XYZ file of C-alpha atoms in Angstrom:
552
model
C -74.930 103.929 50.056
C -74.113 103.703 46.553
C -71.834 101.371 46.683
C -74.985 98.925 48.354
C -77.389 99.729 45.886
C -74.499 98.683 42.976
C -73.667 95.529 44.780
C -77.468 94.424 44.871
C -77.755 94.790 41.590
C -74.828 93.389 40.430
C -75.984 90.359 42.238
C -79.158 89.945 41.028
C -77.747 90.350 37.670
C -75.394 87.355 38.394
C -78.485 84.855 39.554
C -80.190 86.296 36.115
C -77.497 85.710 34.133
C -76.346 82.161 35.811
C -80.161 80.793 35.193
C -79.939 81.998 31.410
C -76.820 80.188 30.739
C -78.010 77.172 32.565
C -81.124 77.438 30.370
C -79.146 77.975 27.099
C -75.873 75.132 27.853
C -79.367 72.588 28.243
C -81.662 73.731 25.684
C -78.491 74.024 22.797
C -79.042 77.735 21.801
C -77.701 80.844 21.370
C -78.740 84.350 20.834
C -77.027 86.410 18.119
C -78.097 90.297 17.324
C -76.977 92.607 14.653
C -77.432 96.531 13.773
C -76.463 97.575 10.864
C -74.854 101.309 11.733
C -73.815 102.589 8.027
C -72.589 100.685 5.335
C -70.282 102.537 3.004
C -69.608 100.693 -0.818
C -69.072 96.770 0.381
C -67.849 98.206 3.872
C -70.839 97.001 6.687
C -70.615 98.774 9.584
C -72.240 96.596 11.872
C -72.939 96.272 15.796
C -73.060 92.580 16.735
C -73.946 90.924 20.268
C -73.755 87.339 20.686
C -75.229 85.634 23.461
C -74.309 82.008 24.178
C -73.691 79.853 27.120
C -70.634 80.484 27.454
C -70.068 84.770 27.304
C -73.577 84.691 29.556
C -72.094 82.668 32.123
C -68.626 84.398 32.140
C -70.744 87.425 32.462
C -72.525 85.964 35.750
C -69.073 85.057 37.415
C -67.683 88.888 36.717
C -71.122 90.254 38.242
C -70.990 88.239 41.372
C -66.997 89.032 41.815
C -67.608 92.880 40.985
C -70.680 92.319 43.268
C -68.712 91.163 46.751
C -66.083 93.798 45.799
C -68.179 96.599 45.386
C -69.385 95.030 49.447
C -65.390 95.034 49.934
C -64.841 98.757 48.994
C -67.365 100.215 51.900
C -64.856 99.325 54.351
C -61.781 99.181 52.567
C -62.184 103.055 50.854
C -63.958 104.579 53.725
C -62.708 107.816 54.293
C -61.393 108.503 50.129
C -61.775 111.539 49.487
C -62.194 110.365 45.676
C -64.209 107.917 46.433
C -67.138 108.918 43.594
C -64.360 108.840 41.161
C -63.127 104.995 42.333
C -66.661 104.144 42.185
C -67.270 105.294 38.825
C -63.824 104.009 36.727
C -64.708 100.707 38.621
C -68.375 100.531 36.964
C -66.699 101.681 33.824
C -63.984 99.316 33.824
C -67.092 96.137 34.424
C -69.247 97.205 31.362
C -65.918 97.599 29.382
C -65.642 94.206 30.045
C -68.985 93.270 29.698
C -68.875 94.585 26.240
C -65.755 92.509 25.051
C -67.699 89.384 26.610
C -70.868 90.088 24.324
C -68.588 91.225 21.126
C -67.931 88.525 18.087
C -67.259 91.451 16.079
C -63.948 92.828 16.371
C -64.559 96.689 16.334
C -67.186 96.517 19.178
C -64.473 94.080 20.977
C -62.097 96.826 19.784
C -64.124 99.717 22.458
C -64.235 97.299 25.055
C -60.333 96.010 25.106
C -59.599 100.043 24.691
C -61.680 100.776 27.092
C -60.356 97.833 29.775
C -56.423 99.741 29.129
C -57.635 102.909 29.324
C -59.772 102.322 32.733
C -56.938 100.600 33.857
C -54.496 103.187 33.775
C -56.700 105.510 35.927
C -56.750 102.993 38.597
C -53.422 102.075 38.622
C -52.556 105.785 38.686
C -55.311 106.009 41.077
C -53.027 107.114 44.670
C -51.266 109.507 42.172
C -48.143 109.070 43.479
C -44.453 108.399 41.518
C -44.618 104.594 41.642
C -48.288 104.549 40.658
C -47.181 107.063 37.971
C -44.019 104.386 36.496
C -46.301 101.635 36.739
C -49.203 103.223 35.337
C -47.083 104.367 32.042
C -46.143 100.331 32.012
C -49.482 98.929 31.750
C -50.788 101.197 29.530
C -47.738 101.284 26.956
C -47.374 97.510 27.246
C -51.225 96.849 26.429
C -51.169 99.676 23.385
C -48.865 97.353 21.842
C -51.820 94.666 22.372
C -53.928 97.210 21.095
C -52.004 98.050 17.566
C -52.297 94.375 16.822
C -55.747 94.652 17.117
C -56.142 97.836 14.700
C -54.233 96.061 12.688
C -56.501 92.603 12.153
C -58.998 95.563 11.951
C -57.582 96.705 8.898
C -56.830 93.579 7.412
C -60.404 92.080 7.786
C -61.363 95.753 6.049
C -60.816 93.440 2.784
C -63.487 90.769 3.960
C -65.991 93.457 3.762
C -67.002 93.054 7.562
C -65.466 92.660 10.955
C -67.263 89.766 12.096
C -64.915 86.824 12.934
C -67.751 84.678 11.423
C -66.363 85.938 8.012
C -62.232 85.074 8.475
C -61.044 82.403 6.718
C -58.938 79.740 8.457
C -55.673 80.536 6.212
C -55.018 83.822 7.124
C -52.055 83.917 9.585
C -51.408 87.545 9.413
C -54.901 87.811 10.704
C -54.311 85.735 13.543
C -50.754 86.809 14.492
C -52.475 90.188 14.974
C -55.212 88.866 17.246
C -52.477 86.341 19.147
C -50.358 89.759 19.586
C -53.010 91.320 21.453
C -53.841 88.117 23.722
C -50.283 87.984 24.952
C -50.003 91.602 25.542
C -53.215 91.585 27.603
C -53.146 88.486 29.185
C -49.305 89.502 30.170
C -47.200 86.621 28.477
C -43.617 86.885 27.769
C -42.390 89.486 26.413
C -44.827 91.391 28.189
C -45.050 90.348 31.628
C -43.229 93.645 33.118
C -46.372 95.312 33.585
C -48.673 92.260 35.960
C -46.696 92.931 39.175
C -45.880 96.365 38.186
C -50.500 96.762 38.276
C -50.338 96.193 42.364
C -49.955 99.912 42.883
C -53.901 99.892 41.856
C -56.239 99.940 45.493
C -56.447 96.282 46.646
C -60.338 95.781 45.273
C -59.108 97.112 41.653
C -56.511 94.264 42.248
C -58.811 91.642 43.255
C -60.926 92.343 40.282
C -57.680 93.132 37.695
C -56.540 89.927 38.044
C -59.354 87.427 38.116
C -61.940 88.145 36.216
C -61.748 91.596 33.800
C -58.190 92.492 32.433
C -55.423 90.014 32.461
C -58.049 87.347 31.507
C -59.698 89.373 28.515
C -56.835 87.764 26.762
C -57.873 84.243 27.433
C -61.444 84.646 26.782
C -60.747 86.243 23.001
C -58.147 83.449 22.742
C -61.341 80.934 23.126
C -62.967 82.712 20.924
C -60.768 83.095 18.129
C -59.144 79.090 19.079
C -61.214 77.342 15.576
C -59.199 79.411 13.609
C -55.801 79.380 15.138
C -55.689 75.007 15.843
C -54.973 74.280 12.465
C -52.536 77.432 11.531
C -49.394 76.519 13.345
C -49.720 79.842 15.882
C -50.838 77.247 18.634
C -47.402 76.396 18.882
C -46.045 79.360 19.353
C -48.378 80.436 21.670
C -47.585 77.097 23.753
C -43.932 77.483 24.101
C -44.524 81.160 24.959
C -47.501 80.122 27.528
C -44.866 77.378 29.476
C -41.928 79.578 29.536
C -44.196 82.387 31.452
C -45.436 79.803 33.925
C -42.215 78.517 34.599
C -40.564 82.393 35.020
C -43.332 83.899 37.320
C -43.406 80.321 39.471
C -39.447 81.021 39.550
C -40.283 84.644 40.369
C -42.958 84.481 43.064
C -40.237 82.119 45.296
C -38.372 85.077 45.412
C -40.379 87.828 46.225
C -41.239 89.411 49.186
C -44.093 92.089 48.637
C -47.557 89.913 49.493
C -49.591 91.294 46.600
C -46.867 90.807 43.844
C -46.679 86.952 45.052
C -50.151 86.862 44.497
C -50.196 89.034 41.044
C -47.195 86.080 39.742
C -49.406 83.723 40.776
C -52.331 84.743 38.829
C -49.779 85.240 36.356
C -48.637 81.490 36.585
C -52.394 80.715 36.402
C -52.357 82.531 32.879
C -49.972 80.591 31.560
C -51.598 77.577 32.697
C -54.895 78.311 30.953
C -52.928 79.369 27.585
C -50.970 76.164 27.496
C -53.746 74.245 28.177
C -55.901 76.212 25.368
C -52.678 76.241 22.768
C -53.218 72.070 23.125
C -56.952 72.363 21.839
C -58.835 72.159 25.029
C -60.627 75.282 24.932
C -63.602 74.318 27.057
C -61.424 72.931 30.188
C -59.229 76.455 29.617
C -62.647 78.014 29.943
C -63.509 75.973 32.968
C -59.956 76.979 34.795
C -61.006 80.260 33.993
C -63.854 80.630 35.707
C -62.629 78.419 38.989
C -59.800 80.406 38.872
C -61.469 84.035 38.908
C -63.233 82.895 42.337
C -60.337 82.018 44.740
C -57.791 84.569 43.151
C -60.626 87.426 44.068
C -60.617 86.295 47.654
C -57.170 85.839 47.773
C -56.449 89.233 47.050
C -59.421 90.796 49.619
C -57.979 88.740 52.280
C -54.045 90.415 51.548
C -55.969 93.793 52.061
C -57.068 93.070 55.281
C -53.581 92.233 55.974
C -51.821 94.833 55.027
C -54.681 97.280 56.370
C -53.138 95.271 60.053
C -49.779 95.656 59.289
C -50.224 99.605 59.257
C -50.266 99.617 54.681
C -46.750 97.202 55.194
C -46.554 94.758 52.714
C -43.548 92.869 53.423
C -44.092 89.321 53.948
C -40.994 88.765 56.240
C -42.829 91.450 58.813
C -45.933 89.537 59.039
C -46.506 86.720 61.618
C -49.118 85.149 63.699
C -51.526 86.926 61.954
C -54.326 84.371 62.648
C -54.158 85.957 66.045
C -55.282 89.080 64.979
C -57.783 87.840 61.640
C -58.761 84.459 62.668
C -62.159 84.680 59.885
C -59.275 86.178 57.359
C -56.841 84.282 57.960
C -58.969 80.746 57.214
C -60.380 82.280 53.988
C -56.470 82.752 53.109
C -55.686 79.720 53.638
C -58.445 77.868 52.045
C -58.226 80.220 48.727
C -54.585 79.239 48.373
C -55.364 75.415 49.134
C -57.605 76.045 46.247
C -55.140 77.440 44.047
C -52.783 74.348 44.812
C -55.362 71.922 43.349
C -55.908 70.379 46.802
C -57.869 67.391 46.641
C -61.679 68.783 46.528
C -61.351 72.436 46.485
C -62.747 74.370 43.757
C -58.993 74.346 41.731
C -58.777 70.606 41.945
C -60.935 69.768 39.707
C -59.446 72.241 36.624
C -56.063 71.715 37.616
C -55.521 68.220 37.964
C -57.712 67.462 34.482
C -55.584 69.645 33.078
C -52.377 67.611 34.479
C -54.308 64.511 33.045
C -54.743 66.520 29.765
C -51.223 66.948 29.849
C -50.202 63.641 30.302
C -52.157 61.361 27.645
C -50.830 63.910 24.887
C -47.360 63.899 22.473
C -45.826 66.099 24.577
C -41.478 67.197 23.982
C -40.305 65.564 27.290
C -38.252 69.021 28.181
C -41.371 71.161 28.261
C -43.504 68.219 30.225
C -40.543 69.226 32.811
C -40.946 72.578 32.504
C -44.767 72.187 33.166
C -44.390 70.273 35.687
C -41.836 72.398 37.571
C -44.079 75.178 37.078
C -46.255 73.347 39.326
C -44.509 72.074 41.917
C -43.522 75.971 42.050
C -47.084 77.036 42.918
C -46.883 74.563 46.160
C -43.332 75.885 46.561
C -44.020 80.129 47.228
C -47.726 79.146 49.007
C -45.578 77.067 51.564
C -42.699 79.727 51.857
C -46.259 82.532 52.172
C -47.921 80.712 54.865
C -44.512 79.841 56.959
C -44.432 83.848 56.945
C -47.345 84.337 57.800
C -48.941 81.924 60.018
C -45.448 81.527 62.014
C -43.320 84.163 61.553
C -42.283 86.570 64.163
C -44.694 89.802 63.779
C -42.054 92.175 63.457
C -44.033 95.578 62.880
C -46.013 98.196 64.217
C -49.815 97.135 63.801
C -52.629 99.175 64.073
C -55.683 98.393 66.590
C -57.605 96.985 63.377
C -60.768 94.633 64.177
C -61.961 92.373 61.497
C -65.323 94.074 60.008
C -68.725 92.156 59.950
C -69.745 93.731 56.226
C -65.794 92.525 54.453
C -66.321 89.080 56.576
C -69.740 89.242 54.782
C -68.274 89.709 51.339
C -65.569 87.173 51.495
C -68.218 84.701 52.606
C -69.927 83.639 49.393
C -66.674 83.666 48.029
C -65.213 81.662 50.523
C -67.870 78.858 50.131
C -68.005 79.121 45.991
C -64.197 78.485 46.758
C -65.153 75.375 48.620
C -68.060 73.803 45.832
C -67.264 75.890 42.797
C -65.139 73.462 41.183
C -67.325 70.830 41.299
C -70.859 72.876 40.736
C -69.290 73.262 37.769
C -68.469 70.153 36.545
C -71.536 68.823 37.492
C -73.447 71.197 35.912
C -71.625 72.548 32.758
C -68.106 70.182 31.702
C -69.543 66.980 32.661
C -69.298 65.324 29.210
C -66.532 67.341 27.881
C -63.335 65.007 28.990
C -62.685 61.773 30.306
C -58.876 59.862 31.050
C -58.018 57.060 31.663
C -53.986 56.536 32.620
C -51.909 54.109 34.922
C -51.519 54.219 38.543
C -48.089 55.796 38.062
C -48.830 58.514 35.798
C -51.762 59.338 38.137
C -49.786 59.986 41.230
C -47.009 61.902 38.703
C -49.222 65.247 40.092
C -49.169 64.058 43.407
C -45.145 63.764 43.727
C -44.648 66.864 41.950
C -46.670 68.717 45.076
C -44.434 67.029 47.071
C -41.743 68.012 45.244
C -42.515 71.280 45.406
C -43.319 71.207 49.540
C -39.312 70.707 49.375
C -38.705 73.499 47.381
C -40.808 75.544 49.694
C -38.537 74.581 52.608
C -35.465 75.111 50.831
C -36.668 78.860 49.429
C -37.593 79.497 52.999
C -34.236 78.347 54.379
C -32.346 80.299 51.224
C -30.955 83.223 53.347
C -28.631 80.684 54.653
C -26.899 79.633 51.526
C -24.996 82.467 49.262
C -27.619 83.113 46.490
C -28.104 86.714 45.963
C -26.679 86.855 42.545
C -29.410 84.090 41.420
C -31.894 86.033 43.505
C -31.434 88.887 41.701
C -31.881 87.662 38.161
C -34.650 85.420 38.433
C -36.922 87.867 41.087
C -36.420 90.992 38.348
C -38.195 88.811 35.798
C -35.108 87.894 33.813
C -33.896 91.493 33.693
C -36.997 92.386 31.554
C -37.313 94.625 34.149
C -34.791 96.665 33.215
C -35.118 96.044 28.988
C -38.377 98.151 29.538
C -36.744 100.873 31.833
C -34.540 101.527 28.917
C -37.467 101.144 26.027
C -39.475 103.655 28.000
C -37.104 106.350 28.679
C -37.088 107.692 24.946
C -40.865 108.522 26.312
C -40.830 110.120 29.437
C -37.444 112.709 28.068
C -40.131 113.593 25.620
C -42.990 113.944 27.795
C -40.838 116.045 30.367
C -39.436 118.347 27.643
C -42.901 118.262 26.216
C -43.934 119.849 29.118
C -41.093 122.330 29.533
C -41.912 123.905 26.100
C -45.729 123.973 26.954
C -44.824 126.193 29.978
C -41.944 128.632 28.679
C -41.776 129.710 24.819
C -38.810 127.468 22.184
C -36.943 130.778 21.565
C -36.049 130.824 25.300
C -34.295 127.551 25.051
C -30.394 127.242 24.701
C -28.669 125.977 22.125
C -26.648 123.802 24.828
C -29.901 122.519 26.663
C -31.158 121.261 23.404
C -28.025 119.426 22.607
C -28.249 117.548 25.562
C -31.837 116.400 25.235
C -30.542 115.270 21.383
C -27.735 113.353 23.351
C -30.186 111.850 26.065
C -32.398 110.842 23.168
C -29.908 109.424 21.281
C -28.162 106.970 23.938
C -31.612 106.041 24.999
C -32.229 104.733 21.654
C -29.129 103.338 21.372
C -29.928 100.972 24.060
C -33.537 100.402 22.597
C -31.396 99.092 19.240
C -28.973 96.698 21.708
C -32.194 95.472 23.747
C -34.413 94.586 20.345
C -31.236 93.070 19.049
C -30.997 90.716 22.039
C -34.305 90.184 21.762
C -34.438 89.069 17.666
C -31.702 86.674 18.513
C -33.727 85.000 21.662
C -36.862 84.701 19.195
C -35.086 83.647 16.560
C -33.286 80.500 18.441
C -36.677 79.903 20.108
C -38.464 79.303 16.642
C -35.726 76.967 15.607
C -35.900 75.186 18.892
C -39.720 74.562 18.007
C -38.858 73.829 14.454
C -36.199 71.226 15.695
């Protein structure tokens, strides 16, 4: 019953909010408060909200989303026995959001980027069980590192005399390393992409609303904020390179995998990359506007893999599904129209992002090897969403299913997303980026998109057809994400030895301790760091030859 009463609200607050930002995108304005909390010498402590047409309708998309999964969740966590809990970190983990959406000022963004890691952890950790446990201890160590980069632009804007990004200066690069630190770390680009796939052990609504609309794209949306003050700074650069090489690794990546959520959670991670790239270039607006198209089919995509792996008896295994349509026909066609979405197909709601974004791309200065890289990255996406729906649609169903009938309140939920799936894209750009771009190229550059899709349909066939050829070895590297896998299994350990004997000593008193055990925690520690030293080494020297690479 409560979770009813939440979605109806949540979707009346999305029509409120989705009239106000039509109103204020038409009308020019913007609405910007500010309380004064304490000020202490020059210091202002001050609480700022600002209102424009772009954080209100970002707001609108994450209410409807949050809206059709809170629908979602009546079905999918019936019997929890911690359901109230679920229910609560989940309207937590929205105003968290909410907050950073509102927040120019970066110690009220500060509570709601804490608060969006900390919330996260508890649902990860949510089933409480020892993979939930690893993966939980990922995410949260991975986005602390987000989160010191923030403290620390905190303290360096303590000089400014306020907090507001209205008062940093366009020369300050420490400043804006800081900030750029905490956008990859949150929005999961390399180095840090460990902890995206690692997230799936969250309940399948936490996952739907993770990864398109609240967590991973927090990073984004502060990037867009904080863009005026990076173009012209050199970090745009950077953050490009870094933005191309994650699409290209997680595209790689998802080709490989077989667990049905973590091919979606790559993809949405490919998607990531796609919007920094495309923001790292200048084009903040048409980042937004992926963004937003984005959030709508990745949501669905994700409800629909619940349903299916609530079928398969909680199997996730892609190469045990088959002929599902059978059993989900109303599932089954939102599936496959989300991920025809996601492709860019000719349109959907992703076609009309994606392929300006391709057009972007192509009218720019652009180093011919990373125009290859980008566009392998995207005949990758057609590539694993082939090799996905040959598994699913005609595979051999290989497992034990349970006598599970499709439910008339999830059909309900997916429903307005299936159809926003269908129009979104262009509601949009009829009604927001109508003026914001316009290309004109050749005939030949135009269908450049087109052959890369087609490109990638052969790729599909090939990855499918892989078990026949002899490439574990490549399999290996390229589906453990580069081995960054294990890099963080070793940076980590140095934490959990401590935690453990942390524990041990808050149960039994230090005198009992031998002199022998405590030896051997000194030697655990000390080859663990030892590792740590090899692994940052590694990593200096990959850094440093990519910053001469962009220099050169």
């Amino acid at each position: 019953m409560n979770l009813i009463i939440y979605s109806f609200l949540m979707m009346m607050m999305f029509l409120m909010f989705f009239l106000v930002s039509l109103i204020m995108y038409f009308l020019g304005v913007g609405i910007m408060m500010e309380w004064l909390l304490f000020n202490l010498n020059s210091i202002n402590m001050e609480f700022f909200v600002l209102l424009d047409w772009i954080s209100v309708l970002f707001i609108s998309v994450v209410m409807m989303i949050s809206s059709m999964i809170m629908l979602y969740s009546i079905i999918y966590m019936e019997g929890e026995v911690f359901l109230n809990r679920f229910i609560k970190l989940v309207i937590l983990f929205i105003l968290s959001m909410v907050l950073m959406i509102i927040s120019p000022n970066l110690i009220s963004i500060l509570f709601g980027w804490d608060g969006l890691g900390l919330i996260s952890y508890c649902l990860v950790i949510f089933y409480q069980n020892y993979m939930a446990f690893n993966s939980g201890l990922i995410t949260v160590l991975c986005n602390r590192i987000g989160d010191i980069g923030l403290l620390m632009s905190i303290s360096l804007m303590f000089m400014y005399g306020s907090w507001s990004m209205f008062m940093l200066e366009w020369n300050k690069k420490l400043i804006l390393l800081m900030i750029l630190l905490a956008v990859i770390t949150k929005s999961a680009q390399i180095p840090f992409s460990v902890w995206l796939p690692l997230a799936m052990a969250a309940p399948t609504p936490v996952s739907a609303l993770v990864h398109s609309s609240t967590l991973v794209t927090a990073g984004v949306y502060l990037m867009i904020r904080y863009y005026k003050f990076m173009e012209n700074s050199g970090i745009d650069k950077f953050l490009f390179y870094i933005s191309v090489f994650t699409m290209f690794m997680s595209g790689l990546m998802a080709n490989l995998e077989n667990d049905l959520k973590k091919i979606i959670a790559l993809s949405t991670l490919s998607q990531l990359g796609l919007m920094m790239m495309i923001l790292s270039l200048g084009l903040k607006f048409l980042a937004f506007y992926h963004l937003l198209t984005h959030a709508i089919f990745k949501s669905l995509l994700f409800m629909c893999a619940g349903i299916m792996i609530h079928l398969m008896n909680n199997n996730q295994d892609i190469r045990l599904c088959g002929k599902l349509n059978e059993f989900i026909p109303f599932t089954m066609l939102s599936f496959y129209i989300s991920k025809l979405a996601l492709l860019g197909f000719p349109f959907l709601a992703g076609f009309y992002s994606k392929d300006l974004i391709m057009e972007m791309i192509y009218l720019m200065k652009i180093n011919l090897f990373m125009l290859m890289m980008i566009l392998f990255s995207l005949s990758f996406t057609v590539s694993y969403s082939f090799r996905l729906f040959y598994y699913i649609y005609f595979g051999e169903m290989n497992s034990s299913f349970l006598n599970f009938q499709e439910n008339k309140l999830m059909n309900l939920s997916m429903l307005l997303l299936l159809g926003l799936s269908l129009i979104s894209g262009s509601l949009l750009n009829w009604v927001f980026f109508f003026d914001n771009y316009l290309t004109y190229m050749s005939v030949d550059m135009k269908m450049m998109t087109l052959v890369m899709l087609i490109l990638g349909l052969v790729l599909g066939i090939i990855m499918y057809m892989k078990n026949l050829l002899n490439l574990y070895l490549y399999s290996f590297f390229f589906s453990s994400m580069w081995f960054m896998n294990y890099m963080y299994m070793y940076i980590y350990k140095p934490y959990l030895i401590i935690g453990v004997w942390g524990h041990k000593i808050d149960k039994n008193w230090v005198e009992f301790f031998s002199k022998k055990s405590f030896l051997e925690f000194i030697k655990e520690i000390k080859i663990s760091f030892n590792l740590l030293k090899i692994f940052m080494f590694m990593f200096v020297i990959l850094f440093y030859f990519l910053v001469m690479f962009m220099v050169f």
